[in-house]
Amino acid sequence: MSDEPRQAPQEAAAVTRAAKVLTALVAVGLLARVIGWALQGGFHYPDEIFQQLEPAHYLRTGVAWLPWEYQRGLRCWAPPAFYAALMEAFSWVGVQGHAALRAVNLHNALWTAAMIPAAYRAGRALGHGAGGDEDGQRAGLWTAALVALWPTLLYFSPHALQGTPSMVCLTLGYASWLELRRADSEEALACGFWMGFWFGMAGMLRFTSGLHMLVPLAELLLARRWRGLAGLTLGSLPGIAILGIADAVTWGKPFHSAIEHFTYNYIEGKASDHGVSPWHFYLIDAFGLRAGPLAPVALLLLGLGLRRGWPAALTAAVPMVLLSTVAHKEERFLMHNWPLWLMTMGVGLAALQSWWASRSNITAQRRLALMGALVAALLASNAYGSADLQWRWRAGLFQAQAFVGAQPDATGLLFDDRQHLNGGHLALNRTIPQLTYSPARARDPLFNFAALKAEDRAITSLERAGWRRVATFEGFVVLKRAPKQADGAPQPSRP
Amino acid sequence: MEPSPPNPGTHTLRRWRDAWPPLAYKVASAALAVYTITLMVAGWRVAARDTDPVTPPLKGLTWRAAESDKINTLDKGARVRVSSFHAHGRHHPVYLVDGRRRPATTTAKWVSAPEDRAPWVEVRLAAPRQIKRVELAHAGLREHGSYTMRRYTLTCLNTSSQVVATMAVEANTAPVARHQIDCPETITVRLEFDVEPLNTARGVVRLYEIALYDTDATRPPRRRP
């Protein structure tokens, strides 16, 4: 007690300094997310259009093409309803169609910056008590820095995938869980409540994110944190209620979408219809290759961080192992793992810094600079590893759809490839039909625009039939039917 | 295991609040409140809106419908508004006025949404016209006859949205239903359908074409040269 007046100003100064660093990290993270958004276009996976934004467009306008999931009822309408409200708000300032799609992605990217302070809290709770970093500040700040700038996270941020907001909610939930592990009984209820609140939201947004909650829930049970569990139960109610009520209203049965999702994927085993990958996909491709050439260094840091960061590492490892047993694998399913790996690596970095400080006599500033260089190298390595992700997949087609939608005489669009590989009616933003190109459809005069890949041989035959190129967007050519009568005879030229 | 110091978690977070300028919290809280209220108002507006898809106005259209005696094709400035359309099947309402009675595929028809239990369609002309005949190409033209709608009401409206003529059809079985009706100075023709229970043949409306004529004689279709 006698030391308290003397230590308090020092501690307050440390907190202020850390607050400033974290504020700077959030600012840098926001900027990085804007840059990541600007570099991207198109989609990572069609689901983010046709299971999120296109249904939202349908709610707003009554116009859309909806996939089979919305016939069978595998999806909850609550997330599209949120996006519909967001797009409605954008429309008040004239942002519609493809621009609205881009704005939603920017909105989501900016929200992922909420993971930065959450990562700080998580890293701090994990690193707390370590020699040389007793209050866990270093671990917290290193974790926040990694989450702010990790290129794979920046890649997954500007998307309307179910996983993106779910990952943000999970990370906020992890921060509360890790704080709960160290909370006194007075705080346990509040920590448990927020943990449950964010886990409930994450589960509502993406059902399989429940796998990422197994370890935290098991830990609470095994450690008999009853107050925390009580708070968690209470906190999870809003997410559960949204899912139950939305499904009851739209599908006629509470939790219909969750039940159908489980039935389709695990009882009927139809997930494999969408492709299979080898068992080591998540280990080799989604982690090893993505971490880049310095993957061994990243592994080393994970190892260094395991002593204190094992709860985060185990929380990531369990879904990785479980999902590796399912034949159908996609990298986006485990984007939630990156914040957890980065928490462990952040603790590892703090441990390395402390170990180094105890064994060398170089100045703290120099040591910090070298640590910064190590982090920069890891980020560069991850950027290299993430370069082969699809940053602008079919972005040209999205732009072509927006272009056709703005043409005053457009009555129909024929586009490259299948119905679900474009920006949907949202990108077109015009109440006209759009279908996959076929020679038979090209003979229907209603379809007076086509958007095809530049190398598509159909372009030559269309040009021979009188169509002409009117625009080009990133490898996609927009063609327009020449003035003709419906029976195929060329229309006389006007004086 | 070394003993850990007391919990750093929320205690420190509370101290953090003091570390940042109070104005930052006020600004952040206000921004969050504006964001939430905006989304709630926008959501309410979406929920309250009747989303009746309508085909866009067209400018500079260069193609011409094959049968030029129809007065309600796209090239003549007609527009279509529907209560709903079947978003799973790509059955767009614009097919009703593209001038094609027998399209190449069965996709090219309007189908109402399954959840729409009182479907309707309106064809709005570019300018008021005399209408003497309405022809409807029902699903039976290209598909099974049981899909052809039996009961519907046809109404002509003038520019003041007043009813100038109406006709109730009770037991249609013709795949192409030809209705003689005298509608002077009509700008809009509205069709309201009685759908039957879902998962029956007429649980949704399937319609290939609405053709409006200002003559009462049925002409033979033009032949291609």
XYZ file of C-alpha atoms in Angstrom:
720
model
C 0.000 0.000 0.000
C 2.812 2.371 0.877
C 4.198 2.064 -2.673
C 0.918 2.907 -4.331
C 1.218 6.716 -4.508
C 4.721 6.378 -5.912
C 3.813 3.698 -8.522
C 0.503 5.112 -9.635
C 1.909 7.988 -11.755
C 4.362 5.602 -13.463
C 1.606 3.135 -14.188
C -0.674 5.884 -15.450
C 2.101 7.098 -17.751
C 2.592 3.547 -19.069
C -1.111 3.210 -19.699
C -1.194 6.568 -21.482
C 1.792 5.568 -23.599
C 0.190 2.229 -24.485
C -3.093 3.989 -25.262
C -1.291 6.272 -27.688
C 0.486 3.363 -29.362
C -2.774 1.436 -29.655
C -4.563 4.494 -31.063
C -1.814 4.783 -33.664
C -2.133 1.071 -34.454
C -5.903 1.414 -34.923
C -5.319 4.387 -37.241
C -2.704 2.477 -39.228
C -4.966 -0.581 -39.281
C -7.853 1.490 -40.628
C -5.617 2.939 -43.339
C -4.333 -0.539 -44.236
C -7.920 -1.754 -44.518
C -8.853 1.092 -46.830
C -5.828 0.265 -48.991
C -6.746 -3.441 -48.924
C -10.275 -2.538 -49.975
C -9.043 -0.269 -52.779
C -6.821 -3.032 -54.145
C -9.673 -5.530 -54.227
C -12.611 -5.990 -56.541
C -15.029 -8.709 -57.537
C -15.319 -11.320 -54.820
C -13.438 -13.945 -52.855
C -16.348 -16.381 -53.164
C -19.812 -16.034 -54.804
C -21.572 -16.642 -51.473
C -20.741 -13.136 -50.313
C -22.844 -11.802 -53.185
C -25.606 -14.340 -53.570
C -26.108 -15.306 -49.935
C -25.685 -11.866 -48.413
C -25.859 -8.826 -50.682
C -28.157 -10.101 -53.443
C -30.812 -11.191 -50.886
C -30.380 -7.755 -49.286
C -30.985 -6.157 -52.681
C -34.055 -8.388 -53.010
C -35.411 -7.108 -49.691
C -34.923 -3.522 -50.860
C -36.105 -3.791 -54.456
C -37.834 -7.133 -55.001
C -35.340 -7.866 -57.773
C -32.635 -10.529 -57.473
C -31.497 -13.967 -58.374
C -31.520 -16.074 -55.225
C -29.647 -19.380 -54.920
C -30.996 -22.698 -53.717
C -29.982 -22.021 -50.108
C -32.788 -19.472 -49.945
C -35.279 -21.966 -51.308
C -34.457 -24.726 -48.903
C -33.947 -22.317 -46.039
C -30.305 -22.896 -45.172
C -29.679 -19.253 -44.479
C -31.017 -16.823 -41.921
C -32.483 -13.620 -43.348
C -31.143 -11.464 -40.496
C -27.724 -10.640 -42.060
C -29.262 -9.712 -45.458
C -31.778 -7.552 -43.565
C -28.873 -5.718 -41.941
C -27.186 -5.212 -45.309
C -30.512 -4.069 -46.804
C -30.732 -1.356 -44.147
C -27.126 -0.402 -44.796
C -27.677 -0.172 -48.552
C -30.857 1.814 -47.987
C -28.828 4.310 -45.956
C -26.208 4.445 -48.716
C -28.946 5.120 -51.271
C -29.859 8.314 -49.404
C -26.541 9.772 -50.513
C -26.807 8.355 -54.031
C -24.664 5.263 -53.502
C -26.388 2.373 -55.278
C -25.691 -0.739 -57.305
C -22.040 -1.653 -57.706
C -21.011 1.415 -55.702
C -23.212 0.192 -52.828
C -21.604 -3.238 -53.052
C -18.185 -1.612 -52.782
C -19.389 0.613 -49.932
C -20.636 -2.387 -47.954
C -17.242 -4.039 -48.384
C -15.505 -0.888 -47.155
C -17.919 -0.741 -44.212
C -17.053 -4.315 -43.273
C -13.334 -3.681 -43.705
C -13.474 -0.715 -41.349
C -15.384 -2.727 -38.748
C -12.664 -5.376 -38.741
C -10.427 -2.715 -37.180
C -12.412 -3.405 -33.999
C -10.282 -6.544 -33.794
C -7.180 -4.425 -33.091
C -8.096 -3.244 -29.569
C -9.677 -6.654 -28.972
C -6.372 -8.272 -29.940
C -4.581 -5.926 -27.547
C -6.874 -6.989 -24.721
C -6.467 -10.658 -25.601
C -2.697 -10.428 -25.962
C -2.464 -8.551 -22.701
C -4.575 -11.062 -20.815
C -2.470 -13.908 -22.229
C 0.895 -12.257 -21.645
C 0.028 -10.903 -18.236
C 2.422 -11.997 -15.507
C 5.329 -12.873 -17.791
C 8.792 -11.980 -16.592
C 9.741 -8.568 -17.982
C 6.157 -7.924 -19.144
C 4.232 -8.275 -15.906
C 1.189 -6.352 -17.018
C 1.172 -7.891 -20.510
C 1.496 -4.542 -22.314
C 4.105 -5.779 -24.747
C 2.202 -8.914 -25.621
C -0.942 -6.834 -26.110
C 0.706 -4.297 -28.355
C 2.565 -6.862 -30.462
C -0.697 -8.766 -30.943
C -2.517 -5.562 -31.881
C 0.223 -4.671 -34.366
C 0.014 -8.077 -36.029
C -3.793 -7.978 -36.247
C -3.659 -4.398 -37.575
C -1.370 -5.235 -40.464
C -1.454 -8.988 -41.170
C -2.030 -9.139 -44.961
C -4.237 -12.261 -44.936
C -6.559 -10.511 -42.491
C -6.480 -7.390 -44.654
C -7.473 -9.599 -47.567
C -10.502 -11.074 -45.797
C -11.602 -7.724 -44.306
C -13.343 -5.981 -47.245
C -15.854 -8.736 -47.876
C -19.471 -9.554 -47.134
C -18.614 -13.191 -46.453
C -20.433 -14.580 -43.428
C -17.020 -15.263 -41.955
C -15.862 -11.647 -41.923
C -18.303 -10.163 -39.358
C -18.330 -13.509 -37.563
C -14.539 -13.292 -37.173
C -14.837 -9.800 -35.688
C -17.456 -10.991 -33.196
C -15.397 -14.045 -32.252
C -12.288 -11.941 -31.663
C -14.224 -9.584 -29.392
C -15.578 -12.653 -27.607
C -12.083 -14.125 -27.187
C -10.876 -10.884 -25.599
C -13.664 -11.095 -23.023
C -12.988 -14.807 -22.452
C -9.269 -14.309 -21.877
C -9.998 -11.423 -19.509
C -12.557 -13.608 -17.768
C -9.853 -16.199 -17.086
C -8.112 -13.607 -14.922
C -11.159 -11.747 -13.665
C -12.213 -11.631 -10.043
C -15.698 -12.796 -9.200
C -17.008 -9.244 -9.350
C -15.971 -8.857 -12.980
C -16.606 -12.427 -14.107
C -20.271 -11.862 -14.774
C -19.636 -8.850 -17.029
C -16.781 -10.598 -18.874
C -18.952 -13.685 -19.354
C -21.839 -11.572 -20.591
C -19.771 -9.902 -23.313
C -18.130 -13.174 -24.221
C -21.596 -14.695 -24.650
C -22.912 -11.671 -26.500
C -20.172 -11.763 -29.139
C -20.174 -15.544 -29.382
C -23.952 -15.475 -29.839
C -23.637 -12.939 -32.639
C -20.796 -14.900 -34.258
C -22.861 -18.091 -34.163
C -25.883 -16.334 -35.622
C -23.751 -14.967 -38.468
C -21.965 -18.226 -39.224
C -23.165 -21.479 -37.693
C -19.836 -23.311 -37.998
C -18.112 -20.656 -35.906
C -19.428 -22.736 -33.015
C -16.359 -24.917 -33.550
C -14.251 -21.927 -32.579
C -16.089 -21.682 -29.274
C -15.462 -25.261 -28.126
C -12.212 -24.635 -26.247
C -13.366 -21.438 -24.483
C -16.577 -23.153 -23.362
C -14.726 -26.273 -22.242
C -12.196 -24.160 -20.351
C -14.955 -22.317 -18.496
C -16.616 -25.594 -17.559
C -13.417 -27.339 -16.492
C -12.293 -24.348 -14.451
C -15.791 -24.122 -12.940
C -16.173 -20.457 -13.697
C -19.856 -20.493 -12.870
C -20.352 -16.741 -12.713
C -18.699 -16.390 -16.082
C -20.882 -19.139 -17.491
C -23.983 -17.462 -16.098
C -22.983 -14.216 -17.779
C -22.206 -16.073 -20.985
C -25.627 -17.710 -21.010
C -27.309 -14.359 -20.537
C -25.125 -12.620 -23.116
C -25.718 -15.216 -25.801
C -29.487 -14.655 -25.721
C -29.619 -11.703 -28.179
C -27.804 -13.656 -30.916
C -29.906 -16.754 -30.298
C -33.092 -14.667 -30.228
C -32.279 -12.921 -33.511
C -31.724 -16.288 -35.201
C -34.812 -17.887 -33.700
C -37.173 -14.992 -34.356
C -35.875 -14.218 -37.854
C -36.231 -17.872 -38.858
C -39.682 -18.149 -37.295
C -40.858 -15.080 -39.220
C -39.249 -15.944 -42.577
C -39.063 -19.745 -42.672
C -41.971 -20.477 -40.342
C -39.917 -22.330 -37.737
C -37.411 -21.092 -35.134
C -33.821 -22.065 -35.973
C -34.951 -23.540 -39.281
C -31.815 -22.328 -41.114
C -29.469 -23.789 -38.497
C -31.292 -27.134 -38.558
C -31.273 -27.263 -42.361
C -27.607 -26.275 -42.464
C -26.728 -29.094 -40.100
C -28.938 -31.571 -41.969
C -27.517 -30.692 -45.382
C -23.866 -30.665 -44.396
C -23.595 -33.357 -41.739
C -26.558 -35.736 -42.039
C -26.958 -35.721 -45.803
C -23.208 -35.115 -46.241
C -23.766 -32.938 -49.273
C -20.968 -30.481 -48.529
C -18.673 -32.725 -50.542
C -20.735 -31.943 -53.642
C -18.969 -28.597 -53.652
C -15.468 -30.052 -54.000
C -12.976 -31.956 -51.865
C -9.426 -31.193 -50.717
C -6.678 -33.272 -49.072
C -6.665 -33.561 -45.263
C -3.642 -31.266 -44.912
C -5.192 -28.355 -46.836
C -5.726 -26.179 -43.760
C -2.268 -26.909 -42.409
C -0.223 -26.562 -45.583
C -2.220 -24.201 -47.806
C -4.251 -22.093 -45.405
C -1.440 -21.644 -42.883
C 1.974 -22.710 -44.168
C 1.838 -21.311 -47.681
C -0.084 -18.265 -46.577
C 2.540 -17.385 -43.941
C 5.033 -17.260 -46.788
C 8.757 -18.057 -46.869
C 9.148 -17.085 -43.205
C 6.547 -19.644 -42.123
C 9.206 -21.445 -39.994
C 9.840 -18.185 -38.106
C 6.105 -17.765 -37.591
C 5.993 -21.330 -36.259
C 8.909 -20.588 -33.965
C 7.064 -17.572 -32.564
C 3.971 -19.719 -32.106
C 6.125 -22.155 -30.162
C 7.561 -19.355 -28.031
C 4.074 -18.068 -27.319
C 2.570 -21.452 -26.467
C 3.448 -21.363 -22.786
C 1.167 -18.413 -22.145
C -0.808 -18.305 -25.355
C -1.923 -21.948 -25.423
C -5.625 -21.103 -24.912
C -5.636 -19.113 -28.160
C -3.552 -21.692 -30.022
C -5.749 -24.567 -28.833
C -8.906 -22.641 -29.741
C -7.563 -22.381 -33.310
C -6.159 -25.904 -33.482
C -9.378 -27.718 -32.540
C -11.513 -26.424 -35.447
C -8.545 -26.851 -37.749
C -8.294 -30.537 -36.852
C -12.068 -31.075 -36.907
C -12.581 -29.348 -40.247
C -9.625 -31.237 -41.709
C -11.724 -34.391 -41.337
C -14.439 -32.893 -43.572
C -13.701 -33.521 -47.243
C -14.959 -30.120 -48.422
C -12.490 -27.425 -47.382
C -12.238 -23.735 -48.076
C -9.698 -21.292 -46.733
C -12.383 -18.788 -45.757
C -13.814 -21.310 -43.263
C -10.711 -20.820 -41.119
C -10.115 -17.096 -41.497
C -11.236 -16.976 -37.829
C -8.009 -18.765 -36.915
C -5.712 -15.917 -37.883
C -6.519 -13.622 -34.926
C -5.885 -16.616 -32.635
C -2.567 -17.534 -34.238
C -1.575 -13.860 -34.095
C -2.456 -13.684 -30.381
C -0.105 -16.597 -29.758
C 2.588 -15.072 -31.947
C 2.178 -11.713 -30.186
C 2.791 -13.410 -26.854
C 5.763 -15.145 -28.476
C 7.168 -11.808 -29.629
C 6.831 -10.380 -26.119
C 8.589 -13.464 -24.706
C 11.380 -13.081 -27.268
C 11.783 -9.407 -26.377
C 12.005 -10.167 -22.669
C 14.431 -13.049 -23.208
C 16.599 -10.860 -25.383
C 16.574 -8.030 -22.851
C 17.879 -10.370 -20.174
C 20.715 -11.696 -22.353
C 22.109 -8.764 -24.314
C 23.332 -5.323 -23.497
C 22.066 -3.445 -26.566
C 19.824 -0.486 -25.897
C 16.081 -0.909 -25.526
C 15.465 1.325 -28.550
C 17.755 -0.714 -30.732
C 16.188 -3.928 -29.487
C 12.753 -2.539 -30.269
C 13.883 -1.542 -33.755
C 15.189 -5.050 -34.404
C 11.931 -6.540 -33.113
C 10.068 -4.175 -35.428
C 12.208 -5.356 -38.326
C 11.347 -8.964 -37.469
C 7.622 -8.138 -37.455
C 7.974 -6.250 -40.742
C 9.687 -9.299 -42.261
C 6.859 -11.544 -41.056
C 4.280 -9.173 -42.548
C 6.178 -9.050 -45.839
C 6.403 -12.831 -45.870
C 2.659 -13.102 -45.280
C 2.029 -10.493 -48.004
C 4.074 -12.638 -50.384
C 2.135 -15.724 -49.314
C -1.200 -13.943 -49.745
C -0.393 -12.577 -53.179
C -1.912 -15.593 -54.889
C -5.290 -15.053 -53.212
C -7.865 -13.731 -55.661
C -7.667 -9.985 -55.100
C -9.710 -8.959 -58.147
C -11.566 -12.091 -59.170
C -14.033 -11.160 -61.937
C -13.852 -7.490 -60.908
C -14.096 -6.583 -64.591
C -17.442 -8.371 -64.886
C -18.829 -6.469 -61.894
C -17.810 -3.208 -63.579
C -19.264 -4.384 -66.877
C -22.589 -5.106 -65.190
C -22.604 -1.639 -63.638
C -21.807 -0.144 -67.037
C -24.665 -1.989 -68.762
C -27.059 -1.092 -65.952
C -26.355 2.577 -66.605
C -27.153 2.363 -70.337
C -30.578 3.906 -71.071
C -31.386 1.407 -73.816
C -30.254 -1.797 -72.059
C -33.021 -4.413 -72.044
C -31.039 -7.545 -71.221
C -27.504 -8.711 -70.473
C -25.749 -11.944 -71.332
C -22.675 -12.567 -69.219
C -19.708 -14.862 -69.040
C -19.996 -18.159 -67.157
C -22.613 -19.322 -64.673
C -25.401 -17.414 -62.956
C -23.596 -17.157 -59.614
C -20.230 -15.877 -60.821
C -20.887 -12.146 -61.029
C -22.176 -9.193 -59.022
C -25.844 -10.152 -59.350
C -28.714 -7.762 -59.863
C -27.140 -5.527 -57.239
C -24.186 -4.748 -59.514
C -26.487 -4.381 -62.543
C -28.947 -2.171 -60.622
C -31.508 -2.175 -63.423
C -34.711 -4.218 -63.628
C -33.789 -6.173 -66.728
C -32.920 -9.851 -67.110
C -29.325 -11.053 -67.064
C -28.420 -14.594 -67.979
C -25.451 -16.749 -68.879
C -24.396 -16.216 -72.483
C -25.403 -18.808 -75.044
C -25.677 -18.510 -78.846
C -29.423 -19.202 -78.626
C -29.948 -16.393 -76.115
C -27.823 -14.068 -78.236
C -30.476 -14.409 -80.950
C -33.138 -13.000 -78.610
C -33.238 -9.246 -79.324
C -34.219 -8.540 -75.723
C -30.607 -9.256 -74.768
C -28.885 -6.317 -76.381
C -25.701 -6.326 -74.274
C -23.132 -9.023 -73.563
C -20.179 -9.045 -71.147
C -17.662 -11.728 -72.015
C -14.051 -12.545 -71.258
C -11.705 -10.885 -73.747
C -10.408 -14.271 -74.886
C -13.877 -15.765 -75.382
C -14.309 -17.032 -78.940
C -17.966 -16.049 -78.819
C -16.875 -12.421 -79.207
C -15.749 -13.098 -82.768
C -19.035 -14.702 -83.745
C -20.999 -11.901 -82.108
C -18.980 -9.282 -83.971
C -19.573 -11.184 -87.180
C -23.299 -10.996 -86.405
C -23.092 -7.245 -86.089
C -22.434 -6.730 -82.383
C -19.836 -4.102 -81.562
C -17.485 -3.543 -78.621
C -18.508 -0.612 -76.457
C -16.324 -0.975 -73.343
C -13.597 -3.059 -71.726
C -13.092 -3.716 -68.016
C -10.160 -5.750 -66.652
C -10.273 -8.536 -69.187
C -14.003 -8.335 -69.874
C -15.432 -6.904 -73.081
C -18.902 -5.365 -73.265
C -20.610 -5.801 -76.610
C -23.769 -4.180 -77.842
C -26.160 -5.560 -80.375
C -26.191 -3.510 -83.550
C -29.500 -1.902 -84.524
C -31.572 -4.651 -86.060
C -35.147 -5.646 -86.352
C -36.377 -8.514 -84.256
C -36.594 -10.819 -87.247
C -32.869 -10.459 -87.842
C -32.936 -8.182 -90.872
C -30.600 -5.200 -90.541
C -32.431 -2.044 -89.708
C -32.223 0.628 -92.346
C -29.876 3.395 -91.464
C -31.558 6.608 -90.380
C -31.034 9.795 -92.315
C 3.744 -22.122 -12.673
C 4.723 -18.709 -11.392
C 1.969 -16.834 -9.565
C 0.217 -14.239 -11.669
C -0.408 -10.713 -10.469
C -4.037 -9.720 -10.044
C -6.305 -9.408 -13.036
C -5.214 -6.797 -15.553
C -8.354 -7.024 -17.632
C -11.248 -4.726 -17.144
C -9.594 -2.757 -14.340
C -6.981 -1.557 -16.784
C -9.569 -0.948 -19.458
C -11.358 1.346 -17.090
C -8.121 3.217 -16.489
C -7.724 3.440 -20.252
C -10.850 5.448 -20.490
C -9.101 8.055 -18.384
C -6.004 7.881 -20.563
C -7.869 9.013 -23.658
C -9.328 12.507 -23.983
C -12.999 12.547 -22.898
C -13.885 14.254 -26.168
C -12.732 11.163 -28.099
C -15.247 9.051 -26.188
C -18.002 11.555 -26.753
C -17.291 11.711 -30.477
C -17.058 7.906 -30.757
C -20.266 7.414 -28.759
C -22.111 10.000 -30.849
C -20.898 8.386 -34.086
C -22.027 4.975 -32.883
C -25.429 6.369 -31.896
C -25.872 8.037 -35.307
C -24.819 4.802 -37.040
C -27.299 2.726 -35.032
C -30.208 5.148 -35.446
C -29.523 5.500 -39.187
C -29.585 1.732 -39.631
C -32.783 1.415 -37.616
C -34.550 4.108 -39.672
C -33.252 2.601 -42.926
C -34.331 -0.875 -41.833
C -37.780 0.388 -40.968
C -38.058 2.038 -44.385
C -37.065 -1.177 -46.140
C -39.551 -3.187 -44.088
C -42.359 -0.696 -44.723
C -41.803 -0.465 -48.467
C -43.815 -2.310 -51.121
C -41.118 -3.720 -53.358
C -42.994 -3.936 -56.637
C -40.379 -4.422 -59.352
C -40.900 -2.195 -62.367
C -39.076 -2.304 -65.676
C -36.985 0.783 -66.403
C -37.846 3.557 -68.853
C -35.931 3.050 -72.077
C -34.255 5.644 -74.251
C -32.700 5.174 -77.660
C -33.926 1.608 -78.056
C -33.081 0.377 -81.541
C -34.819 -2.978 -81.825
C -38.398 -3.454 -82.899
C -40.823 -6.122 -81.751
C -41.654 -8.712 -84.379
C -45.424 -8.277 -84.282
C -45.871 -4.574 -84.667
C -49.640 -4.476 -84.116
C -49.235 -4.961 -80.359
C -49.391 -1.596 -78.660
C -47.615 -2.550 -75.442
C -44.168 -3.762 -76.423
C -40.954 -2.405 -74.954
C -40.036 -0.534 -78.109
C -43.329 1.356 -77.861
C -42.468 2.566 -74.395
C -44.533 0.104 -72.354
C -43.392 -0.675 -68.829
C -44.357 -3.509 -66.497
C -44.847 -3.421 -62.755
C -45.444 -6.599 -60.794
C -46.244 -7.456 -57.218
C -43.311 -9.886 -57.188
C -41.224 -12.148 -59.347
C -39.743 -15.541 -58.805
C -36.193 -14.710 -57.822
C -35.041 -18.342 -57.835
C -36.040 -18.958 -61.422
C -34.911 -15.819 -63.283
C -38.443 -15.351 -64.621
C -38.306 -11.646 -65.186
C -41.429 -9.484 -65.746
C -39.920 -7.777 -68.785
C -40.594 -10.959 -70.799
C -44.290 -10.043 -70.684
C -43.775 -7.137 -73.080
C -40.826 -8.217 -75.230
C -43.203 -9.012 -78.081
C -42.348 -12.716 -78.079
C -45.238 -15.045 -77.494
C -43.273 -18.238 -78.003
C -39.768 -17.623 -76.698
C -36.944 -20.081 -77.239
C -36.891 -21.190 -73.601
C -39.360 -21.594 -70.765
C -37.209 -19.210 -68.724
C -38.599 -16.268 -70.683
C -41.827 -15.861 -68.732
C -42.981 -13.978 -65.667
C -43.531 -16.115 -62.572
C -44.813 -14.632 -59.351
C -42.978 -15.282 -56.080
C -44.226 -18.276 -54.077
C -44.752 -16.116 -50.986
C -46.922 -13.691 -52.976
C -50.483 -14.887 -52.429
C -52.179 -12.026 -54.302
C -50.047 -11.518 -57.389
C -50.767 -8.797 -59.875
C -49.175 -7.239 -62.912
C -49.647 -3.836 -64.477
C -48.722 -2.847 -68.015
C -48.370 0.889 -68.403
C -48.420 2.369 -71.883
C -46.365 5.324 -73.039
C -49.570 7.290 -73.723
C -53.306 6.659 -73.323
C -54.718 4.373 -76.008
C -57.945 2.706 -76.963
C -57.738 -1.000 -76.098
C -60.128 -3.443 -77.648
C -58.451 -6.737 -77.121
C -56.161 -8.328 -74.535
C -54.362 -11.573 -75.235
C -52.593 -13.506 -72.521
C -50.080 -16.239 -73.331
C -50.413 -18.575 -70.362
C -48.014 -21.323 -69.313
C -50.060 -23.929 -71.163
C -48.716 -22.541 -74.419
C -45.297 -24.071 -73.750
C -45.807 -26.206 -70.648
C -48.430 -28.455 -69.104
C -51.954 -27.119 -69.479
C -52.625 -27.339 -65.752
C -50.268 -24.394 -65.228
C -52.620 -22.083 -67.142
C -54.303 -19.663 -64.767
C -58.040 -20.176 -64.385
C -59.243 -17.143 -62.436
C -58.136 -13.563 -62.817
C -59.482 -10.047 -63.160
C -58.573 -7.673 -65.931
C -58.924 -3.948 -65.308
C -58.278 -0.919 -67.523
C -57.299 2.343 -65.836
C -57.060 5.867 -67.209
C -54.454 8.481 -66.384
C -56.405 9.414 -63.235
C -56.201 5.768 -62.113
C -59.960 5.445 -62.568
C -61.353 2.153 -63.760
C -62.654 2.436 -67.299
C -63.475 -1.239 -67.779
C -63.100 -4.472 -65.910
C -63.554 -8.143 -66.681
C -63.510 -11.147 -64.377
C -62.350 -14.415 -65.865
C -63.565 -17.419 -63.909
C -62.636 -20.585 -65.715
C -60.023 -20.006 -68.372
C -58.396 -23.066 -69.909
C -57.123 -21.538 -73.146
C -53.331 -21.362 -73.343
C -53.736 -18.118 -75.276
C -56.711 -16.345 -73.743
C -58.249 -13.694 -75.997
C -60.411 -11.179 -74.198
C -62.496 -8.610 -76.056
C -62.813 -5.540 -73.864
C -63.589 -1.936 -74.644
C -61.147 0.332 -72.828
C -61.102 3.932 -74.044
C -58.227 6.255 -73.117
C -56.424 3.589 -71.134
C -52.931 4.066 -69.770
C -52.673 1.000 -67.508
C -53.959 -2.544 -67.759
C -53.913 -4.444 -64.500
C -54.300 -8.172 -64.003
C -55.008 -9.658 -60.589
C -54.704 -13.411 -60.235
C -56.310 -15.896 -57.894
C -53.503 -18.299 -57.105
C -54.251 -21.681 -55.626
C -52.454 -23.302 -52.672
C -48.682 -23.501 -52.918
C -47.224 -26.660 -54.402
C -50.221 -27.028 -56.701
C -50.072 -26.352 -60.440
C -51.438 -22.835 -60.087
C -49.739 -21.950 -56.817
C -47.822 -19.254 -58.681
C -48.657 -17.320 -61.860
C -46.803 -18.332 -65.022
C -47.350 -15.964 -67.909
C -45.410 -15.609 -71.174
C -46.951 -12.529 -72.674
C -49.509 -9.775 -72.273
C -50.506 -8.364 -75.657
C -52.763 -5.342 -75.983
C -54.429 -4.381 -79.267
C -56.444 -1.431 -80.417
C -58.385 -3.582 -82.871
C -60.906 -6.247 -82.030
C -60.169 -8.543 -84.951
C -57.677 -11.325 -84.458
C -55.123 -11.088 -87.211
C -53.162 -14.066 -88.407
C -49.518 -13.855 -87.344
C -47.187 -12.254 -89.850
C -45.030 -14.615 -91.787
C -41.338 -14.179 -92.167
C -40.219 -13.331 -95.668
